[in-house]
Tab-separated table of C-alpha atoms and ligand atoms in Angstrom:
chain	number	residue	atom	x	y	z
O	432	MET	CA	1.336	13.626	-17.622
O	433	THR	CA	0.518	16.787	-15.484
O	434	ALA	CA	2.447	19.827	-16.752
O	435	CYS	CA	4.897	20.972	-14.176
O	436	THR	CA	7.337	23.856	-13.989
O	437	VAL	CA	11.056	22.809	-14.035
O	438	PRO	CA	13.183	25.459	-12.386
O	439	GLY	CA	15.660	27.350	-14.665
O	440	PRO	CA	19.419	27.782	-13.930
O	441	VAL	CA	19.478	29.302	-10.831
O	442	SER	CA	39.571	17.274	7.450
O	443	PRO	CA	39.485	13.694	6.924
O	444	ALA	CA	36.778	12.049	9.041
O	445	PRO	CA	35.883	8.344	9.188
O	446	SER	CA	32.314	7.348	8.200
O	447	GLY	CA	31.885	5.248	11.556
O	448	ALA	CA	30.757	2.276	9.573
O	449	SER	CA	32.828	-0.880	9.931
O	450	PRO	CA	34.913	-1.908	6.933
O	451	GLY	CA	34.779	-5.301	5.599
O	452	ALA	CA	32.592	-7.625	3.724
O	453	GLY	CA	32.299	-9.614	7.092
O	454	ASN	CA	35.678	-10.940	7.535
O	455	GLY	CA	39.190	-9.584	8.009
O	456	ALA	CA	40.007	-9.642	4.179
O	457	GLY	CA	37.786	-6.556	4.000
O	458	VAL	CA	40.176	-4.579	6.086
O	459	GLY	CA	43.054	-5.158	3.549
O	460	LEU	CA	40.783	-4.388	0.593
O	461	ASP	CA	39.716	-1.235	2.403
O	462	ARG	CA	43.245	-0.052	2.860
O	463	ALA	CA	44.303	-0.940	-0.598
O	464	ALA	CA	41.314	1.050	-2.059
O	465	ARG	CA	42.029	4.016	0.077
O	466	ARG	CA	45.623	3.816	-1.163
O	467	VAL	CA	44.608	4.073	-4.751
O	468	LEU	CA	42.338	7.064	-4.141
O	469	VAL	CA	45.121	8.895	-2.244
O	470	ALA	CA	47.603	8.100	-5.046
O	471	ASN	CA	45.220	9.438	-7.676
O	472	TRP	CA	44.275	12.721	-5.926
O	473	ARG	CA	45.652	15.850	-7.591
O	474	ARG	CA	45.315	19.057	-5.561
O	475	HIS	CA	41.544	19.264	-5.867
O	476	ALA	CA	40.244	16.354	-7.793
O	477	THR	CA	40.996	12.826	-8.634
O	478	VAL	CA	42.250	11.409	-11.995
O	479	PRO	CA	40.609	8.212	-13.254
O	480	ALA	CA	44.091	6.504	-13.692
O	481	ALA	CA	47.599	8.147	-13.408
O	482	ARG	CA	48.745	7.276	-16.973
O	483	LEU	CA	45.814	6.508	-19.084
O	484	TYR	CA	43.458	9.269	-18.095
O	485	PRO	CA	45.660	11.944	-16.303
O	486	HIS	CA	42.906	14.577	-16.010
O	487	GLN	CA	39.482	15.039	-14.353
O	488	TRP	CA	36.528	13.189	-15.954
O	489	SER	CA	33.034	14.031	-15.335
O	490	TRP	CA	31.154	10.945	-14.211
O	491	ASP	CA	34.203	9.362	-12.847
O	492	SER	CA	34.246	12.219	-10.282
O	493	ALA	CA	30.548	11.414	-9.294
O	494	PHE	CA	31.534	7.831	-8.592
O	495	VAL	CA	34.860	8.826	-6.873
O	496	ALA	CA	32.954	11.166	-4.601
O	497	ILE	CA	30.614	8.384	-3.644
O	498	GLY	CA	33.609	6.433	-2.273
O	499	LEU	CA	35.704	9.254	-1.247
O	500	ARG	CA	33.101	10.520	1.229
O	501	HIS	CA	34.046	7.576	3.442
O	502	LEU	CA	37.613	8.568	3.446
O	503	SER	CA	37.215	12.364	3.656
O	504	PRO	CA	33.678	13.924	3.264
O	505	VAL	CA	35.226	17.362	2.554
O	506	ARG	CA	37.590	15.961	-0.069
O	507	ALA	CA	34.540	14.398	-1.668
O	508	GLN	CA	32.728	17.684	-1.816
O	509	ARG	CA	35.802	19.361	-3.263
O	510	GLU	CA	35.899	16.556	-6.026
O	511	LEU	CA	32.449	17.801	-7.241
O	512	GLU	CA	33.038	21.414	-6.502
O	513	SER	CA	36.171	21.409	-8.792
O	514	LEU	CA	34.063	19.723	-11.559
O	515	PHE	CA	31.413	22.214	-11.330
O	516	GLY	CA	33.777	24.921	-11.223
O	517	ALA	CA	34.463	24.099	-14.977
O	518	GLN	CA	30.725	24.483	-15.739
O	519	TRP	CA	29.872	26.269	-19.061
O	520	ALA	CA	27.637	29.395	-18.951
O	521	ASP	CA	25.094	27.291	-20.828
O	522	GLY	CA	25.121	24.906	-17.987
O	523	ARG	CA	26.961	22.013	-19.441
O	524	ILE	CA	29.417	19.884	-17.464
O	525	PRO	CA	32.259	19.067	-19.585
O	526	HIS	CA	33.291	15.415	-19.745
O	527	ILE	CA	37.050	16.305	-19.126
O	528	VAL	CA	38.517	19.193	-17.088
O	529	PHE	CA	42.141	19.393	-18.141
O	530	ASP	CA	44.981	19.919	-15.661
O	531	PRO	CA	47.273	22.450	-17.199
O	532	ALA	CA	50.145	21.041	-15.276
O	533	VAL	CA	49.955	17.831	-17.435
O	534	PRO	CA	51.936	17.684	-20.481
O	535	ALA	CA	49.736	18.557	-23.511
O	536	ASP	CA	50.308	15.173	-25.415
O	537	ALA	CA	49.651	13.032	-22.307
O	538	TYR	CA	46.159	12.417	-23.502
O	539	PHE	CA	44.425	12.543	-26.921
O	540	PRO	CA	42.176	14.570	-27.674
O	541	GLY	CA	43.755	17.246	-25.425
O	542	PRO	CA	42.952	21.043	-24.920
O	543	SER	CA	44.440	21.976	-28.263
O	544	PHE	CA	41.824	19.742	-30.023
O	545	TRP	CA	38.698	20.925	-28.150
O	546	ARG	CA	39.799	24.590	-28.012
O	547	SER	CA	37.174	25.322	-25.488
O	548	THR	CA	38.804	28.572	-24.141
O	549	GLY	CA	37.898	30.283	-27.285
O	550	ILE	CA	34.180	29.598	-26.832
O	551	PRO	CA	32.301	32.408	-25.162
O	552	GLY	CA	30.848	31.090	-21.839
O	553	ALA	CA	33.452	28.317	-21.366
O	554	PRO	CA	35.600	28.605	-18.187
O	555	ALA	CA	39.149	29.756	-18.042
O	556	VAL	CA	40.467	26.177	-17.471
O	557	PRO	CA	40.524	24.081	-20.648
O	558	THR	CA	37.899	21.468	-21.023
O	559	SER	CA	36.266	19.188	-23.709
O	560	GLY	CA	32.946	20.299	-25.148
O	561	ILE	CA	30.904	17.070	-24.706
O	562	VAL	CA	29.389	15.760	-21.684
O	563	GLN	CA	28.970	12.501	-19.731
O	564	PRO	CA	26.157	10.794	-17.927
O	565	PRO	CA	24.503	12.858	-15.243
O	566	ALA	CA	25.407	10.871	-12.108
O	567	HIS	CA	26.264	14.235	-10.137
O	568	ALA	CA	23.163	15.009	-8.248
O	569	LEU	CA	22.960	11.557	-6.799
O	570	ALA	CA	26.670	11.947	-5.904
O	571	ALA	CA	26.061	15.224	-4.379
O	572	TRP	CA	23.340	14.075	-2.138
O	573	LEU	CA	25.120	10.920	-1.018
O	574	THR	CA	28.260	13.104	-0.327
O	575	PHE	CA	26.232	15.573	1.789
O	576	ARG	CA	24.665	12.470	3.808
O	577	ALA	CA	28.164	11.297	4.686
O	578	ASP	CA	28.644	14.310	6.965
O	579	PRO	CA	25.767	16.758	6.982
O	580	GLY	CA	27.579	18.978	9.724
O	581	ALA	CA	30.842	19.481	7.440
O	582	ALA	CA	28.756	19.854	4.484
O	583	ARG	CA	26.528	22.633	6.127
O	584	ALA	CA	29.572	24.317	7.592
O	585	ARG	CA	31.085	24.701	4.137
O	586	GLY	CA	27.752	25.741	2.369
O	587	PHE	CA	28.345	22.726	0.048
O	588	LEU	CA	24.744	22.104	-1.121
O	589	PRO	CA	23.605	25.772	-1.319
O	590	ARG	CA	26.526	26.530	-3.475
O	591	LEU	CA	26.240	23.270	-5.585
O	592	TYR	CA	22.413	23.319	-6.024
O	593	PRO	CA	22.084	26.208	-8.544
O	594	ARG	CA	24.900	24.607	-10.550
O	595	LEU	CA	23.276	21.112	-10.475
O	596	VAL	CA	20.008	22.722	-11.698
O	597	ALA	CA	21.649	24.644	-14.403
O	598	TRP	CA	23.356	21.281	-15.558
O	599	HIS	CA	20.032	19.350	-15.636
O	600	HIS	CA	18.451	22.468	-17.417
O	601	TYR	CA	21.118	22.309	-20.182
O	602	LEU	CA	20.255	18.609	-20.682
O	603	THR	CA	16.444	18.923	-20.618
O	604	THR	CA	16.506	21.901	-22.996
O	605	ARG	CA	19.417	21.892	-25.432
O	606	ARG	CA	19.712	18.189	-25.421
O	607	ASP	CA	16.030	17.295	-25.968
O	608	LEU	CA	16.842	17.246	-29.759
O	609	THR	CA	13.661	15.449	-30.799
O	610	GLY	CA	11.124	17.089	-28.445
O	611	SER	CA	10.427	13.709	-27.080
O	612	GLY	CA	11.112	14.833	-23.460
O	613	LEU	CA	14.250	12.713	-23.574
O	614	ILE	CA	17.774	13.732	-23.774
O	615	SER	CA	20.287	12.649	-26.564
O	616	ILE	CA	23.867	12.023	-26.345
O	617	VAL	CA	25.667	13.357	-29.498
O	618	HIS	CA	28.952	11.361	-29.137
O	619	PRO	CA	29.684	7.694	-27.945
O	620	TRP	CA	32.107	9.307	-25.345
O	621	GLU	CA	29.095	10.875	-23.995
O	622	SER	CA	27.464	7.730	-22.879
O	623	GLY	CA	30.480	6.684	-20.808
O	624	MET	CA	30.273	3.303	-22.643
O	625	ASP	CA	32.409	4.468	-25.688
O	626	ASN	CA	32.377	1.347	-28.154
O	627	SER	CA	29.306	-0.422	-27.007
O	628	PRO	CA	27.726	-2.409	-29.768
O	629	ALA	CA	24.663	-0.348	-29.287
O	630	TRP	CA	26.309	2.514	-31.103
O	631	ASP	CA	27.530	0.427	-34.028
O	632	VAL	CA	24.615	1.298	-36.364
O	633	PRO	CA	24.395	4.983	-35.852
O	634	LEU	CA	28.115	5.250	-35.842
O	635	SER	CA	28.330	3.431	-39.161
O	636	ARG	CA	26.965	6.449	-40.816
O	637	VAL	CA	29.900	8.698	-39.651
O	638	THR	CA	32.872	8.952	-42.049
O	639	PRO	CA	36.119	8.179	-40.017
O	640	VAL	CA	38.926	10.928	-40.026
O	641	PRO	CA	41.943	9.209	-41.529
O	642	THR	CA	44.247	7.856	-38.755
O	643	ALA	CA	47.095	9.718	-40.221
O	644	GLU	CA	45.404	12.942	-39.008
O	645	PHE	CA	45.501	12.144	-35.252
O	646	THR	CA	47.696	10.356	-32.805
O	647	ARG	CA	46.168	8.197	-30.161
O	648	ARG	CA	47.827	8.095	-26.735
O	649	ASP	CA	45.644	5.430	-25.042
O	650	LEU	CA	47.660	2.608	-26.927
O	651	ASP	CA	50.809	3.823	-24.935
O	652	HIS	CA	49.085	2.590	-21.761
O	653	ALA	CA	46.757	-0.233	-22.704
O	654	ALA	CA	46.535	-3.223	-25.045
O	655	ALA	CA	45.024	-2.475	-28.561
O	656	ALA	CA	42.964	-5.694	-28.293
O	657	GLU	CA	41.212	-4.233	-25.274
O	658	ARG	CA	40.392	-0.759	-26.665
O	659	PRO	CA	38.227	0.744	-29.459
O	660	THR	CA	39.711	0.381	-32.987
O	661	ASP	CA	41.345	2.871	-35.271
O	662	THR	CA	38.175	3.233	-37.326
O	663	ASP	CA	36.179	3.742	-33.961
O	664	TYR	CA	38.644	6.446	-33.179
O	665	GLY	CA	38.378	8.028	-36.622
O	666	ARG	CA	34.698	8.377	-36.191
O	667	TYR	CA	34.901	9.719	-32.622
O	668	VAL	CA	37.357	12.400	-33.903
O	669	ARG	CA	35.024	13.296	-36.729
O	670	LEU	CA	32.025	13.880	-34.527
O	671	ALA	CA	34.161	15.836	-31.893
O	672	ARG	CA	35.674	17.922	-34.587
O	673	ASP	CA	32.369	18.705	-36.266
O	674	TYR	CA	30.785	19.714	-32.857
O	675	ARG	CA	33.768	22.035	-32.171
O	676	ASP	CA	33.727	23.620	-35.430
O	677	ALA	CA	29.992	24.264	-34.952
O	678	GLY	CA	30.930	26.173	-31.749
O	679	TYR	CA	29.446	23.244	-29.634
O	680	ALA	CA	25.805	24.294	-30.951
O	681	ASP	CA	23.128	21.747	-30.378
O	682	SER	CA	20.490	20.743	-33.105
O	683	LEU	CA	19.448	17.400	-34.374
O	684	ARG	CA	20.491	18.350	-37.880
O	685	GLY	CA	23.987	19.584	-36.706
O	686	HIS	CA	24.796	16.143	-34.890
O	687	GLY	CA	25.998	13.238	-37.040
O	688	PHE	CA	25.258	10.988	-34.000
O	689	ALA	CA	22.291	11.486	-31.747
O	690	VAL	CA	20.856	8.744	-29.534
O	691	GLU	CA	18.430	8.707	-26.604
O	692	ASP	CA	20.314	6.636	-24.244
O	693	PRO	CA	18.413	4.859	-21.307
O	694	LEU	CA	21.349	5.268	-18.847
O	695	CYS	CA	21.600	8.983	-19.284
O	696	ASN	CA	17.938	9.482	-19.066
O	697	ALA	CA	17.653	7.255	-15.996
O	698	LEU	CA	20.434	8.921	-14.240
O	699	LEU	CA	18.729	12.307	-14.837
O	700	ALA	CA	15.396	11.045	-13.570
O	701	ALA	CA	17.192	9.607	-10.433
O	702	GLY	CA	19.102	12.943	-10.253
O	703	GLU	CA	15.786	14.849	-10.147
O	704	HIS	CA	14.898	12.749	-7.061
O	705	ALA	CA	18.231	13.698	-5.500
O	706	LEU	CA	17.691	17.383	-6.488
O	707	ALA	CA	14.367	17.190	-4.688
O	708	ALA	CA	15.957	16.080	-1.367
O	709	ILE	CA	18.633	18.753	-2.009
O	710	ALA	CA	16.146	21.427	-2.722
O	711	ALA	CA	14.407	20.525	0.718
O	712	GLU	CA	17.773	20.835	2.498
O	713	VAL	CA	18.747	24.039	1.074
O	714	GLY	CA	15.154	25.705	1.544
O	715	ALA	CA	14.255	25.653	-2.126
O	716	ASP	CA	10.893	23.952	-3.594
O	717	PRO	CA	11.287	20.336	-4.026
O	718	ALA	CA	8.064	19.819	-6.033
O	719	PRO	CA	9.315	20.722	-9.476
O	720	HIS	CA	12.151	18.157	-9.238
O	721	ARG	CA	9.542	15.409	-8.166
O	722	CYS	CA	7.468	16.473	-11.136
O	723	ALA	CA	10.478	16.436	-13.596
O	724	ALA	CA	11.485	12.842	-12.119
O	725	ALA	CA	7.858	11.575	-12.814
O	726	ARG	CA	7.824	13.073	-16.159
O	727	LEU	CA	11.222	11.586	-17.175
O	728	THR	CA	10.228	8.208	-15.876
O	729	HIS	CA	7.053	8.164	-17.730
O	730	ASP	CA	8.768	9.272	-21.141
O	731	LEU	CA	11.542	6.706	-20.539
O	732	THR	CA	9.345	4.028	-19.972
O	733	THR	CA	6.793	4.801	-22.753
O	734	SER	CA	9.539	5.492	-25.414
O	735	LEU	CA	12.448	3.033	-24.663
O	736	TYR	CA	11.107	0.063	-22.923
O	737	ASP	CA	10.170	-3.037	-24.805
O	738	GLY	CA	9.988	-6.732	-23.711
O	739	GLY	CA	12.150	-6.748	-20.532
O	740	THR	CA	14.793	-4.102	-21.331
O	741	PHE	CA	15.369	-0.564	-22.274
O	742	PHE	CA	16.777	0.219	-25.732
O	743	PRO	CA	18.427	3.264	-27.035
O	744	ARG	CA	16.644	5.233	-29.678
O	745	ASP	CA	18.455	6.593	-32.765
O	746	ALA	CA	17.209	10.112	-32.788
O	747	HIS	CA	17.789	10.453	-36.746
O	748	THR	CA	15.838	7.525	-37.599
O	749	GLY	CA	13.497	7.154	-34.656
O	750	ALA	CA	14.237	3.432	-34.465
O	751	LEU	CA	15.126	1.582	-31.336
O	752	ILE	CA	18.549	-0.067	-31.287
O	753	ARG	CA	17.653	-3.665	-30.267
O	754	THR	CA	20.919	-4.544	-28.598
O	755	TYR	CA	20.949	-5.844	-25.118
O	756	SER	CA	23.672	-3.804	-23.075
O	757	ILE	CA	23.876	-3.163	-19.380
O	758	GLY	CA	22.637	0.468	-19.933
O	759	GLY	CA	19.117	-1.017	-20.718
O	760	LEU	CA	19.011	-2.544	-17.339
O	761	LEU	CA	20.115	0.505	-15.317
O	762	PRO	CA	16.796	2.494	-15.272
O	763	LEU	CA	16.515	0.118	-12.201
O	764	ILE	CA	18.194	3.270	-10.385
O	765	VAL	CA	14.884	5.087	-10.745
O	766	PRO	CA	12.569	5.059	-7.779
O	767	GLY	CA	9.084	3.854	-8.647
O	768	LEU	CA	10.154	2.419	-12.040
O	769	PRO	CA	7.003	0.358	-13.114
O	770	VAL	CA	9.024	-2.321	-15.020
O	771	ALA	CA	11.697	-3.207	-12.319
O	772	ALA	CA	10.696	-6.866	-11.981
O	773	GLU	CA	11.006	-7.387	-15.842
O	774	LEU	CA	14.548	-5.850	-15.713
O	775	ILE	CA	15.609	-8.120	-12.888
O	776	ALA	CA	14.305	-11.139	-14.775
O	777	THR	CA	16.417	-10.032	-17.892
O	778	ALA	CA	19.416	-9.409	-15.598
O	779	LEU	CA	19.081	-13.082	-14.357
O	780	SER	CA	18.778	-14.450	-17.828
O	781	ASP	CA	21.542	-15.939	-19.928
O	782	ARG	CA	22.169	-12.649	-21.549
O	783	PHE	CA	23.639	-11.125	-18.166
O	784	ARG	CA	23.692	-13.951	-15.657
O	785	LEU	CA	23.267	-11.696	-12.607
O	786	ALA	CA	23.565	-14.777	-10.430
O	787	GLY	CA	26.967	-15.838	-11.681
O	788	ALA	CA	28.924	-13.425	-13.893
O	789	CYS	CA	30.866	-10.904	-12.189
O	790	PRO	CA	31.025	-7.864	-12.623
O	791	VAL	CA	27.692	-7.856	-14.617
O	792	PRO	CA	28.673	-7.882	-18.460
O	793	SER	CA	28.461	-4.675	-20.322
O	794	TYR	CA	26.935	-6.666	-23.293
O	795	ASP	CA	24.760	-9.684	-23.936
O	796	LEU	CA	26.719	-12.692	-23.220
O	797	THR	CA	24.616	-14.746	-25.761
O	798	ALA	CA	25.282	-12.233	-28.777
O	799	ASP	CA	27.728	-13.230	-31.494
O	800	ASP	CA	29.706	-10.141	-31.213
O	801	HIS	CA	30.054	-10.399	-27.551
O	802	ASP	CA	33.886	-9.913	-26.581
O	803	SER	CA	34.723	-10.392	-23.092
O	804	GLY	CA	37.962	-8.677	-23.042
O	805	LYS	CA	37.230	-5.684	-25.207
O	806	TYR	CA	36.181	-2.381	-23.322
O	807	TRP	CA	32.480	-1.894	-23.457
O	808	ARG	CA	31.772	-4.836	-25.929
O	809	GLY	CA	31.468	-7.503	-23.100
O	810	PRO	CA	33.574	-7.027	-20.003
O	811	GLY	CA	32.001	-6.113	-16.698
O	812	TRP	CA	32.789	-2.734	-14.979
O	813	ILE	CA	32.407	-1.802	-11.331
O	814	ASN	CA	30.457	1.529	-11.898
O	815	THR	CA	27.619	-0.183	-13.857
O	816	SER	CA	27.615	-3.159	-11.376
O	817	TRP	CA	27.424	-0.720	-8.499
O	818	LEU	CA	24.389	1.106	-10.153
O	819	LEU	CA	22.823	-2.399	-10.510
O	820	TRP	CA	23.449	-3.126	-6.864
O	821	TYR	CA	21.890	0.139	-5.971
O	822	GLY	CA	18.874	-0.466	-8.113
O	823	LEU	CA	18.444	-3.950	-6.686
O	824	HIS	CA	18.229	-2.622	-3.196
O	825	LEU	CA	15.938	0.257	-4.343
O	826	HIS	CA	13.384	-2.184	-5.666
O	827	GLY	CA	13.612	-4.565	-2.544
O	828	GLU	CA	15.804	-7.246	-4.089
O	829	THR	CA	18.260	-7.512	-1.271
O	830	ALA	CA	19.115	-11.057	-1.641
O	831	HIS	CA	20.391	-10.521	-5.376
O	832	ALA	CA	22.056	-7.268	-4.163
O	833	ASP	CA	23.775	-8.774	-1.229
O	834	ASP	CA	25.147	-11.632	-3.443
O	835	LEU	CA	26.252	-9.320	-6.114
O	836	ARG	CA	28.146	-7.107	-3.633
O	837	ARG	CA	29.841	-10.078	-2.139
O	838	ARG	CA	31.065	-11.423	-5.503
O	839	LEU	CA	32.062	-7.855	-6.565
O	840	LEU	CA	34.367	-7.438	-3.634
O	841	ASP	CA	35.610	-10.867	-4.056
O	842	ARG	CA	36.367	-10.152	-7.629
O	843	VAL	CA	38.483	-6.886	-6.925
O	844	ARG	CA	40.190	-8.640	-3.991
O	845	ARG	CA	41.533	-11.311	-6.325
O	846	SER	CA	42.019	-9.436	-9.602
O	847	GLY	CA	42.884	-5.863	-8.397
O	848	PHE	CA	41.410	-2.267	-8.923
O	849	ARG	CA	41.468	-3.002	-12.701
O	850	GLU	CA	39.280	-0.812	-15.083
O	851	TYR	CA	37.275	-3.766	-16.362
O	852	PHE	CA	37.141	-7.588	-15.968
O	853	ASP	CA	36.199	-10.638	-17.913
O	854	PRO	CA	32.673	-11.388	-16.425
O	855	LEU	CA	33.182	-15.208	-16.496
O	856	THR	CA	36.922	-15.651	-15.697
O	857	GLY	CA	37.302	-12.654	-13.690
O	858	THR	CA	40.653	-11.752	-15.484
O	859	GLY	CA	41.358	-7.942	-15.129
O	860	HIS	CA	41.669	-5.730	-18.143
O	861	GLY	CA	42.552	-2.157	-18.981
O	862	THR	CA	44.372	0.031	-16.711
O	863	ASP	CA	45.155	-0.891	-13.006
O	864	ASP	CA	44.690	1.379	-9.924
O	865	PHE	CA	41.386	2.631	-11.495
O	866	SER	CA	39.877	5.247	-9.267
O	867	TRP	CA	36.013	4.403	-9.533
O	868	THR	CA	36.894	0.659	-8.874
O	869	ALA	CA	38.594	1.735	-5.666
O	870	ALA	CA	35.817	4.306	-4.804
O	871	LEU	CA	32.943	1.993	-5.328
O	872	VAL	CA	34.598	-0.987	-3.540
O	873	LEU	CA	35.311	1.367	-0.572
O	874	ASP	CA	31.654	2.337	-0.720
O	875	MET	CA	30.377	-1.201	-0.703
O	876	LEU	CA	32.775	-2.154	2.079
O	877	ARG	CA	31.625	0.753	4.229
O	878	SER	CA	28.014	0.482	3.413
O	879	PRO	CA	26.731	-2.927	3.055
O	880	ALA	CA	23.378	-1.414	1.844
O	881	PRO	CA	23.074	1.899	-0.041
O	882	ASP	CA	21.838	5.059	1.577
O	883	LEU	CA	18.371	5.541	0.071
O	884	ASP	CA	17.000	8.110	2.295
O	885	GLN	CA	14.888	10.560	0.934
O	886	VAL	CA	15.763	9.508	-2.635
O	887	ALA	CA	13.730	6.323	-2.801
J	174	9WN	C1	36.989	8.831	-23.200
J	174	9WN	C2	37.708	7.899	-17.746
J	174	9WN	C3	36.837	7.595	-18.965
J	174	9WN	C4	35.510	7.001	-18.460
J	174	9WN	C5	34.765	6.457	-19.746
J	174	9WN	C6	35.524	5.261	-20.269
J	174	9WN	C7	36.719	6.011	-20.976
J	174	9WN	C8	37.537	7.783	-22.256
J	174	9WN	C9	38.651	7.225	-23.153
J	174	9WN	O1	37.630	6.523	-19.596
J	174	9WN	O2	36.632	6.950	-21.856
J	174	9WN	O3	36.037	9.615	-22.458
J	174	9WN	O4	39.641	7.685	-23.537
J	174	9WN	O5	38.490	5.934	-23.536
J	174	9WN	O6	34.961	4.685	-21.317
J	174	9WN	O7	33.472	5.738	-19.324
J	174	9WN	O8	34.651	7.955	-17.975
J	174	9WN	O9	37.756	6.777	-16.882
């Protein structure tokens, strides 16, 4: 690859698009989605779900902004601004920004576990110390596009651009743990797909903290059979505690779990395309971002792709983790990906049944350990299906994309704004009135095809 210089840190209005999936039922769904987003708004950001997740989450806010821009472009801008207001001096965007008004024991692990305010360079507001997939640059660009006039009047992109650059800089420097050019996640929560079977092998090397040492709060609001196990939680707590006790320092040796995840790297590459468009808008040089996108796309494809899908790589052993999860198909969101046709063939195969299962399953339907009701071990989620829809359009597969959109809207119309769904029966699972389900449904109702302008 050619060497290139990557830069260092540096009032409600309708969208105008007609709501609906082509019939009157779309109007009711549109109204119901708006109601969820209004109910989950808290002063300057949206909570993913009122009881189960009562704070601001990083990649949730990106998806929420993508939907919220149709309801209120300014509110969508504020969603992202409040998240980036909690950026650390090293550039990281924390996976949770805690609301000090919410009782300390409402969510575990809370502020007293992460102890972020004692870390030099962390913001005054308490946050977690880990990150989530970098969907933000794409969300910022789409938010800008919803109402460029309002965004320009508020200086939205000129203020956000240096923060987005610092965020990507943190990932491409501090999180390139192996020197491969790809970024690593250091906790399953960082993948956004917490208990995916893809993490089972690297996680098995982590000694769980005894359950007597912590109190889960998630089981107060969701069925245990649909959530990660206590042993999973014991391992999550061990990894987070070790990271905290090391002052949130990043090194391969210091992390008990380190994985090069296809989705995070793909979102970063897609995000560099979005940053190129943002740079052009704010009068900065787009070329380094185009260069970074090309490099990431090359490294992702040469390192993690094999035989029709992308696999995560265990950074400690160097081995590919050969499980088929939805994250392996999502590099489809990267413009110019050379293996798009192969990914679509895998999506259509019995493993994912793109043409029938809905939402698209999070994990291989043919695997012995597929569990259609358990969190990220089988159920379909709206955000990953939205990304697939976006990627299908990006690569010219409009018939499959339109069909997926129609079935996703129908699924939510019948089963509600649930957190996740059985991909074959459609039964809803997890919490109700889940923000990104509402936001992305709203987006697909208002935009029958995604806005690919300048990022494709
Ligand atoms: C831990 C908020 C988040 C999502 C994740 C999802 C779930 C949290 C949890 O909820 O994770 O971050 O407590 O289980 O897995 O993708 O961002 O909606």
